[in-house]
Amino acid sequence: MSFLNAILVGLKEIWAHKFRSVLTMLGIVLGVSSLVAMSAMVQGMENGMKEALVAIGGLQKMRVEAQSVPVEQRHMKDFATGVTLRDVQALLASAPEVEIVSPEMRLESSPTLAANGKTHRTFMTAGCWPVQLEMVEHRVEHGRMFNELDNEQARDVCVIGTGIRDELFGKPEETGEEIIPIGRQMSVNGYPLTIIGMFERYEGEQERRQRELEQEENAARRAAGPAGAASGPKRSRGWGGGSGRRGNWAFWIKNNTVYMPLNTMWLKFKSGQTNLPPEPRLSNMEIRIRDVDKIDLALNQIRNVLMVNHRGIEDFSFRTQEDWADQIQTAVKNARLSGGFIAAISLFVGGIGIMNIMLASISERIREIGIRKAVGAGGLDIFVQILVESMVIAVVGGAFGLVASKAVIWLISEVTPTDNAPIMTIGAMGFAFGFSVLVGVVAGLFPALKAARMNVIQSLRYD
Amino acid sequence: MALLELRNISKIYHLGGEEIRALDDISLDIEAGEFVSIIGPSGSGKSTLMHILGCLDSPSLGSIKLDGTEIGKASQRELAQIRNRKIGFVFQFFNLLPKLNVVQNVELPMIYSGVGGRERRARSVKSLELVELGHRLRNRPNQLSGGQQQRVAIARALVNDPRIILADEPTGNLDTHTGEVILALFRRLSEEGRTVILVTHNPEIAAVTPRKIEIRNGKVATKVDEKLAGLDRQPTPVSTPVS
Ligand SMILES: Nc1ncnc2c1ncn2[C@@H]1O[C@H](COP(=O)(O)OP(=O)(O)OP(=O)(O)O)[C@@H](O)[C@H]1O
Ligand SMILES: [Mg+2]
């Protein structure tokens, strides 16, 4: 019997028992759709995380932070200098694998910003060098970044992110036009600075689309008049979603940054503190290395230079993004494994359903199998026929499952909205479909074997 | 060389330690073109013998040659092929597939011998016309009378043009008149040169066949029971037109 013929016979058999077949297929439909939906959600989550990783600078970046002297070195505590500008210069001079070093001096506790008659407490207010721009991949869209001269002379200038602008001067979505506060005054903890630049707005793909949509809606609403007021607060969830409408937290932090020249920070904000050490203590410094592949070599160089500079006192620590990247990988892997496992189980249960129905089907058809064999069907013909029938159920179920997965994803994102929109990949769909076919084959194997082995005479006598 | 050569054929069943010899050391030859009836009391082993002749079953002991090739030890697959190409089997209970219509039932053997769709249809129709059922192609078996169903079964047995036709009580479930119609069909097949072997309880049918083999207790009886073989009556020439 030709394969095509076997498929035809299989389809007829399934059509002859419509209700039963549909019920059996349902198991496969659910299994496939949950597998695809699960993978789409993990994919969405992974994309969100990767965007965040890129936003904070990738693997080439590492950070040296001041740390309290370890216990075994307590006796040398008084010699501990902390991370200083001397370290920055030493690294630039003596560690060839280091490309950029960017010192950062932050204001502790969240400082109060005031401008335009409004106040706002923020947390990312730091003094730095112009090179910081390159380091954390900021782009100034309006005005300019402060330069070496601004730093040298400790000028009272600052560059802000759009988030700060939104808080103090108003969001473009609400005011209807984008306010560019270049040249305006803003006070930090009461000390006035002039805003000379503003970064571009950082956001993920998903956020941008959402914002653009909202902007259009707002414009339409304004055109329609004041009647259509915004309806209640919105909720959003998801990995990296933070809270409220902030979107991915990595972007949110970048948007809420205030930078001023390092010297301004040191002289105008830190000099009031008592016991100021002879050198400006940095909160941390960020380092970018030339080559990710030589990360170990670079780490060694940095370590050696710093150890010499610190006279062997380990009052600093490294933090690389590798840990972060690893965490992302692990989180994604875990989600994929546990989700995949559960979905695979439901597909497996679907397979058991198929096997069950195929066994019922062959014991209903013992006589038919006997007749087919009596007129010349070999064991292989019967085997193929039963196997094809079970595969047809699985294939049709799998195909419907792919369609249903779209509905499942839609349902899930309706019930629990997330900022990481699920992404259906062809690969995941192919895998789920292939897996369902495999389940069909495996489920059909035993019934097919059983049918193929039936004795002709006994089957013919069976009633 | 005979078409079918059976030598010391035994079929032994074991039921809970008890040994049942359904066939006990049977040897016989059947020549090509013979018209044979197999008679004997119920339970004597006629069907068992037919199943072995028809390659539906294998003997426990002994050798059976079809066309000079030993098939007693053939594999299931080889037996299936022989059934398909060389033997047409007609059962007492027709054994048609109720889900398929008449043509589809007749097409069945050709599906397994790899005949293409168009030729399959043409040959089935021809075969059905031979049994005068060319007008009932689309009917389901349960829409036909018993005699018609048996004719469909015969059409199916003929469709691959086999040399041997085996029938196990083909008229056992039919009334006398219909039985005669079926018998006439077998006679015609025999006249065409096919080897036809019938199992029957009906002395009138046995009387028609030139050769009678009686089975008793799994053995070939040396002397045929005259009454059972219909030798006590005149062989009435079956001339009833097929209807
Ligand atoms: N599968 C089996 N297991 C055990 N014994 C069997 C089996 N098949 C047949 N027999 C026995 O073999 C013997 C011959 O059976 P068979 O069916 O060949 O008889 P028969 O001559 O065709 O009878 P009838 O005229 O009633 O059809 C019987 O005694 C029967 O019980
Ligand atoms: Mg019998």
PDB file of N, CA and C in Angstrom, chain A residues 203-260:
ATOM      1  N   GLU A 203      14.770  53.951  25.392  1.00  0.00           N
ATOM      2  CA  GLU A 203      13.629  53.063  25.604  1.00  0.00           C
ATOM      3  C   GLU A 203      13.781  51.810  24.754  1.00  0.00           C
ATOM      4  N   GLY A 204      13.102  50.788  25.165  1.00  0.00           N
ATOM      5  CA  GLY A 204      13.116  49.532  24.416  1.00  0.00           C
ATOM      6  C   GLY A 204      12.147  49.611  23.255  1.00  0.00           C
ATOM      7  N   GLU A 205      12.249  48.645  22.374  1.00  0.00           N
ATOM      8  CA  GLU A 205      11.372  48.568  21.207  1.00  0.00           C
ATOM      9  C   GLU A 205       9.899  48.680  21.603  1.00  0.00           C
ATOM     10  N   GLN A 206       9.563  47.809  22.538  1.00  0.00           N
ATOM     11  CA  GLN A 206       8.188  47.696  23.008  1.00  0.00           C
ATOM     12  C   GLN A 206       7.659  49.026  23.531  1.00  0.00           C
ATOM     13  N   GLU A 207       8.534  49.687  24.361  1.00  0.00           N
ATOM     14  CA  GLU A 207       8.121  50.965  24.956  1.00  0.00           C
ATOM     15  C   GLU A 207       7.878  52.021  23.888  1.00  0.00           C
ATOM     16  N   ARG A 208       8.801  52.025  22.918  1.00  0.00           N
ATOM     17  CA  ARG A 208       8.695  53.066  21.901  1.00  0.00           C
ATOM     18  C   ARG A 208       7.365  52.945  21.183  1.00  0.00           C
ATOM     19  N   ARG A 209       7.057  51.710  20.809  1.00  0.00           N
ATOM     20  CA  ARG A 209       5.811  51.511  20.084  1.00  0.00           C
ATOM     21  C   ARG A 209       4.617  51.970  20.918  1.00  0.00           C
ATOM     22  N   GLN A 210       4.676  51.579  22.189  1.00  0.00           N
ATOM     23  CA  GLN A 210       3.581  51.916  23.092  1.00  0.00           C
ATOM     24  C   GLN A 210       3.444  53.433  23.228  1.00  0.00           C
ATOM     25  N   ARG A 211       4.620  54.097  23.360  1.00  0.00           N
ATOM     26  CA  ARG A 211       4.597  55.542  23.570  1.00  0.00           C
ATOM     27  C   ARG A 211       4.078  56.266  22.333  1.00  0.00           C
ATOM     28  N   GLU A 212       4.557  55.791  21.178  1.00  0.00           N
ATOM     29  CA  GLU A 212       4.118  56.448  19.953  1.00  0.00           C
ATOM     30  C   GLU A 212       2.607  56.335  19.785  1.00  0.00           C
ATOM     31  N   LEU A 213       2.131  55.155  20.145  1.00  0.00           N
ATOM     32  CA  LEU A 213       0.684  54.934  20.055  1.00  0.00           C
ATOM     33  C   LEU A 213      -0.053  55.893  20.976  1.00  0.00           C
ATOM     34  N   GLU A 214       0.481  55.989  22.196  1.00  0.00           N
ATOM     35  CA  GLU A 214      -0.162  56.838  23.183  1.00  0.00           C
ATOM     36  C   GLU A 214      -0.145  58.299  22.745  1.00  0.00           C
ATOM     37  N   GLN A 215       1.004  58.667  22.137  1.00  0.00           N
ATOM     38  CA  GLN A 215       1.140  60.047  21.679  1.00  0.00           C
ATOM     39  C   GLN A 215       0.049  60.371  20.660  1.00  0.00           C
ATOM     40  N   GLU A 216      -0.135  59.433  19.748  1.00  0.00           N
ATOM     41  CA  GLU A 216      -1.166  59.636  18.741  1.00  0.00           C
ATOM     42  C   GLU A 216      -2.532  59.778  19.390  1.00  0.00           C
ATOM     43  N   GLU A 217      -2.782  58.907  20.342  1.00  0.00           N
ATOM     44  CA  GLU A 217      -4.066  58.942  21.024  1.00  0.00           C
ATOM     45  C   GLU A 217      -4.266  60.275  21.732  1.00  0.00           C
ATOM     46  N   ASN A 218      -3.186  60.717  22.411  1.00  0.00           N
ATOM     47  CA  ASN A 218      -3.263  61.982  23.131  1.00  0.00           C
ATOM     48  C   ASN A 218      -3.540  63.139  22.193  1.00  0.00           C
ATOM     49  N   ALA A 219      -2.824  63.116  21.061  1.00  0.00           N
ATOM     50  CA  ALA A 219      -3.008  64.190  20.087  1.00  0.00           C
ATOM     51  C   ALA A 219      -4.463  64.213  19.621  1.00  0.00           C
ATOM     52  N   ALA A 220      -4.981  63.018  19.371  1.00  0.00           N
ATOM     53  CA  ALA A 220      -6.367  62.918  18.924  1.00  0.00           C
ATOM     54  C   ALA A 220      -7.312  63.438  20.006  1.00  0.00           C
ATOM     55  N   ARG A 221      -6.952  63.098  21.258  1.00  0.00           N
ATOM     56  CA  ARG A 221      -7.819  63.503  22.365  1.00  0.00           C
ATOM     57  C   ARG A 221      -7.805  65.026  22.527  1.00  0.00           C
ATOM     58  N   ARG A 222      -6.590  65.603  22.384  1.00  0.00           N
ATOM     59  CA  ARG A 222      -6.508  67.056  22.514  1.00  0.00           C
ATOM     60  C   ARG A 222      -7.308  67.730  21.413  1.00  0.00           C
ATOM     61  N   ALA A 223      -7.196  67.120  20.224  1.00  0.00           N
ATOM     62  CA  ALA A 223      -7.941  67.692  19.107  1.00  0.00           C
ATOM     63  C   ALA A 223      -9.442  67.604  19.374  1.00  0.00           C
ATOM     64  N   ALA A 224      -9.846  66.542  20.027  1.00  0.00           N
ATOM     65  CA  ALA A 224     -11.265  66.335  20.288  1.00  0.00           C
ATOM     66  C   ALA A 224     -11.779  67.234  21.406  1.00  0.00           C
ATOM     67  N   GLY A 225     -10.882  67.832  22.157  1.00  0.00           N
ATOM     68  CA  GLY A 225     -11.305  68.694  23.257  1.00  0.00           C
ATOM     69  C   GLY A 225     -11.009  68.059  24.597  1.00  0.00           C
ATOM     70  N   PRO A 226     -11.299  68.781  25.654  1.00  0.00           N
ATOM     71  CA  PRO A 226     -10.891  68.329  26.986  1.00  0.00           C
ATOM     72  C   PRO A 226     -11.756  67.186  27.534  1.00  0.00           C
ATOM     73  N   ALA A 227     -12.786  66.799  26.769  1.00  0.00           N
ATOM     74  CA  ALA A 227     -13.726  65.818  27.309  1.00  0.00           C
ATOM     75  C   ALA A 227     -13.062  64.495  27.671  1.00  0.00           C
ATOM     76  N   GLY A 228     -12.244  63.993  26.750  1.00  0.00           N
ATOM     77  CA  GLY A 228     -11.671  62.668  26.985  1.00  0.00           C
ATOM     78  C   GLY A 228     -10.482  62.693  27.918  1.00  0.00           C
ATOM     79  N   ALA A 229     -10.734  62.616  29.197  1.00  0.00           N
ATOM     80  CA  ALA A 229      -9.640  62.617  30.164  1.00  0.00           C
ATOM     81  C   ALA A 229      -9.042  61.221  30.247  1.00  0.00           C
ATOM     82  N   ALA A 230      -7.817  61.184  30.707  1.00  0.00           N
ATOM     83  CA  ALA A 230      -7.145  59.886  30.835  1.00  0.00           C
ATOM     84  C   ALA A 230      -7.895  59.021  31.840  1.00  0.00           C
ATOM     85  N   SER A 231      -8.058  57.781  31.486  1.00  0.00           N
ATOM     86  CA  SER A 231      -8.727  56.884  32.420  1.00  0.00           C
ATOM     87  C   SER A 231      -7.694  56.284  33.347  1.00  0.00           C
ATOM     88  N   GLY A 232      -8.114  55.980  34.536  1.00  0.00           N
ATOM     89  CA  GLY A 232      -7.329  55.473  35.674  1.00  0.00           C
ATOM     90  C   GLY A 232      -5.892  55.022  35.419  1.00  0.00           C
ATOM     91  N   PRO A 233      -5.207  54.661  36.468  1.00  0.00           N
ATOM     92  CA  PRO A 233      -3.797  54.269  36.343  1.00  0.00           C
ATOM     93  C   PRO A 233      -3.685  52.959  35.582  1.00  0.00           C
ATOM     94  N   LYS A 234      -2.579  52.854  34.881  1.00  0.00           N
ATOM     95  CA  LYS A 234      -2.365  51.635  34.117  1.00  0.00           C
ATOM     96  C   LYS A 234      -1.411  50.728  34.854  1.00  0.00           C
ATOM     97  N   ARG A 235      -1.525  49.463  34.554  1.00  0.00           N
ATOM     98  CA  ARG A 235      -0.654  48.493  35.187  1.00  0.00           C
ATOM     99  C   ARG A 235       0.224  47.897  34.115  1.00  0.00           C
ATOM    100  N   SER A 236       1.457  47.603  34.483  1.00  0.00           N
ATOM    101  CA  SER A 236       2.243  46.792  33.568  1.00  0.00           C
ATOM    102  C   SER A 236       3.191  45.948  34.387  1.00  0.00           C
ATOM    103  N   ARG A 237       3.454  44.787  33.846  1.00  0.00           N
ATOM    104  CA  ARG A 237       4.303  43.859  34.566  1.00  0.00           C
ATOM    105  C   ARG A 237       5.299  43.268  33.615  1.00  0.00           C
ATOM    106  N   GLY A 238       6.155  42.466  34.163  1.00  0.00           N
ATOM    107  CA  GLY A 238       7.078  41.766  33.300  1.00  0.00           C
ATOM    108  C   GLY A 238       8.475  41.940  33.791  1.00  0.00           C
ATOM    109  N   TRP A 239       9.356  41.111  33.329  1.00  0.00           N
ATOM    110  CA  TRP A 239      10.718  41.165  33.801  1.00  0.00           C
ATOM    111  C   TRP A 239      11.350  42.450  33.336  1.00  0.00           C
ATOM    112  N   GLY A 240      12.025  43.157  34.242  1.00  0.00           N
ATOM    113  CA  GLY A 240      12.683  44.408  33.865  1.00  0.00           C
ATOM    114  C   GLY A 240      11.680  45.509  33.639  1.00  0.00           C
ATOM    115  N   GLY A 241      10.452  45.233  33.943  1.00  0.00           N
ATOM    116  CA  GLY A 241       9.426  46.228  33.689  1.00  0.00           C
ATOM    117  C   GLY A 241       9.395  47.323  34.736  1.00  0.00           C
ATOM    118  N   GLY A 242      10.058  47.078  35.883  1.00  0.00           N
ATOM    119  CA  GLY A 242      10.001  48.066  36.948  1.00  0.00           C
ATOM    120  C   GLY A 242       8.566  48.247  37.365  1.00  0.00           C
ATOM    121  N   SER A 243       8.200  49.454  37.724  1.00  0.00           N
ATOM    122  CA  SER A 243       6.807  49.672  38.081  1.00  0.00           C
ATOM    123  C   SER A 243       6.275  50.835  37.269  1.00  0.00           C
ATOM    124  N   GLY A 244       4.992  50.905  37.208  1.00  0.00           N
ATOM    125  CA  GLY A 244       4.354  51.999  36.486  1.00  0.00           C
ATOM    126  C   GLY A 244       4.731  51.978  35.021  1.00  0.00           C
ATOM    127  N   ARG A 245       4.780  53.167  34.417  1.00  0.00           N
ATOM    128  CA  ARG A 245       5.019  53.252  32.991  1.00  0.00           C
ATOM    129  C   ARG A 245       6.487  53.465  32.678  1.00  0.00           C
ATOM    130  N   ARG A 246       7.356  53.035  33.550  1.00  0.00           N
ATOM    131  CA  ARG A 246       8.766  53.362  33.353  1.00  0.00           C
ATOM    132  C   ARG A 246       9.427  52.455  32.336  1.00  0.00           C
ATOM    133  N   GLY A 247       8.829  51.324  32.082  1.00  0.00           N
ATOM    134  CA  GLY A 247       9.437  50.405  31.136  1.00  0.00           C
ATOM    135  C   GLY A 247      10.643  49.734  31.747  1.00  0.00           C
ATOM    136  N   ASN A 248      11.502  49.247  30.913  1.00  0.00           N
ATOM    137  CA  ASN A 248      12.694  48.537  31.338  1.00  0.00           C
ATOM    138  C   ASN A 248      13.526  49.393  32.290  1.00  0.00           C
ATOM    139  N   TRP A 249      13.877  48.825  33.442  1.00  0.00           N
ATOM    140  CA  TRP A 249      14.520  49.664  34.467  1.00  0.00           C
ATOM    141  C   TRP A 249      15.863  50.190  34.046  1.00  0.00           C
ATOM    142  N   ALA A 250      16.589  49.438  33.177  1.00  0.00           N
ATOM    143  CA  ALA A 250      17.903  49.915  32.741  1.00  0.00           C
ATOM    144  C   ALA A 250      17.753  51.238  31.986  1.00  0.00           C
ATOM    145  N   PHE A 251      16.711  51.309  31.180  1.00  0.00           N
ATOM    146  CA  PHE A 251      16.460  52.554  30.447  1.00  0.00           C
ATOM    147  C   PHE A 251      15.965  53.640  31.389  1.00  0.00           C
ATOM    148  N   TRP A 252      15.208  53.211  32.342  1.00  0.00           N
ATOM    149  CA  TRP A 252      14.638  54.174  33.270  1.00  0.00           C
ATOM    150  C   TRP A 252      15.740  54.882  34.055  1.00  0.00           C
ATOM    151  N   ILE A 253      16.735  54.094  34.521  1.00  0.00           N
ATOM    152  CA  ILE A 253      17.853  54.689  35.254  1.00  0.00           C
ATOM    153  C   ILE A 253      18.587  55.686  34.368  1.00  0.00           C
ATOM    154  N   LYS A 254      18.826  55.271  33.122  1.00  0.00           N
ATOM    155  CA  LYS A 254      19.562  56.162  32.227  1.00  0.00           C
ATOM    156  C   LYS A 254      18.806  57.474  32.001  1.00  0.00           C
ATOM    157  N   ASN A 255      17.516  57.367  31.922  1.00  0.00           N
ATOM    158  CA  ASN A 255      16.712  58.561  31.670  1.00  0.00           C
ATOM    159  C   ASN A 255      16.639  59.482  32.891  1.00  0.00           C
ATOM    160  N   ASN A 256      16.983  58.965  34.069  1.00  0.00           N
ATOM    161  CA  ASN A 256      16.874  59.773  35.280  1.00  0.00           C
ATOM    162  C   ASN A 256      18.231  60.196  35.829  1.00  0.00           C
ATOM    163  N   THR A 257      19.156  60.403  34.904  1.00  0.00           N
ATOM    164  CA  THR A 257      20.519  60.725  35.304  1.00  0.00           C
ATOM    165  C   THR A 257      20.748  62.246  35.321  1.00  0.00           C
ATOM    166  N   VAL A 258      21.534  62.690  36.311  1.00  0.00           N
ATOM    167  CA  VAL A 258      22.050  64.064  36.281  1.00  0.00           C
ATOM    168  C   VAL A 258      23.562  63.970  36.390  1.00  0.00           C
ATOM    169  N   TYR A 259      24.268  64.492  35.377  1.00  0.00           N
ATOM    170  CA  TYR A 259      25.738  64.496  35.397  1.00  0.00           C
ATOM    171  C   TYR A 259      26.244  65.927  35.500  1.00  0.00           C
ATOM    172  N   MET A 260      27.314  66.099  36.323  1.00  0.00           N
ATOM    173  CA  MET A 260      28.000  67.398  36.343  1.00  0.00           C
ATOM    174  C   MET A 260      29.488  67.108  36.287  1.00  0.00           C
TER     175      MET A 260
END
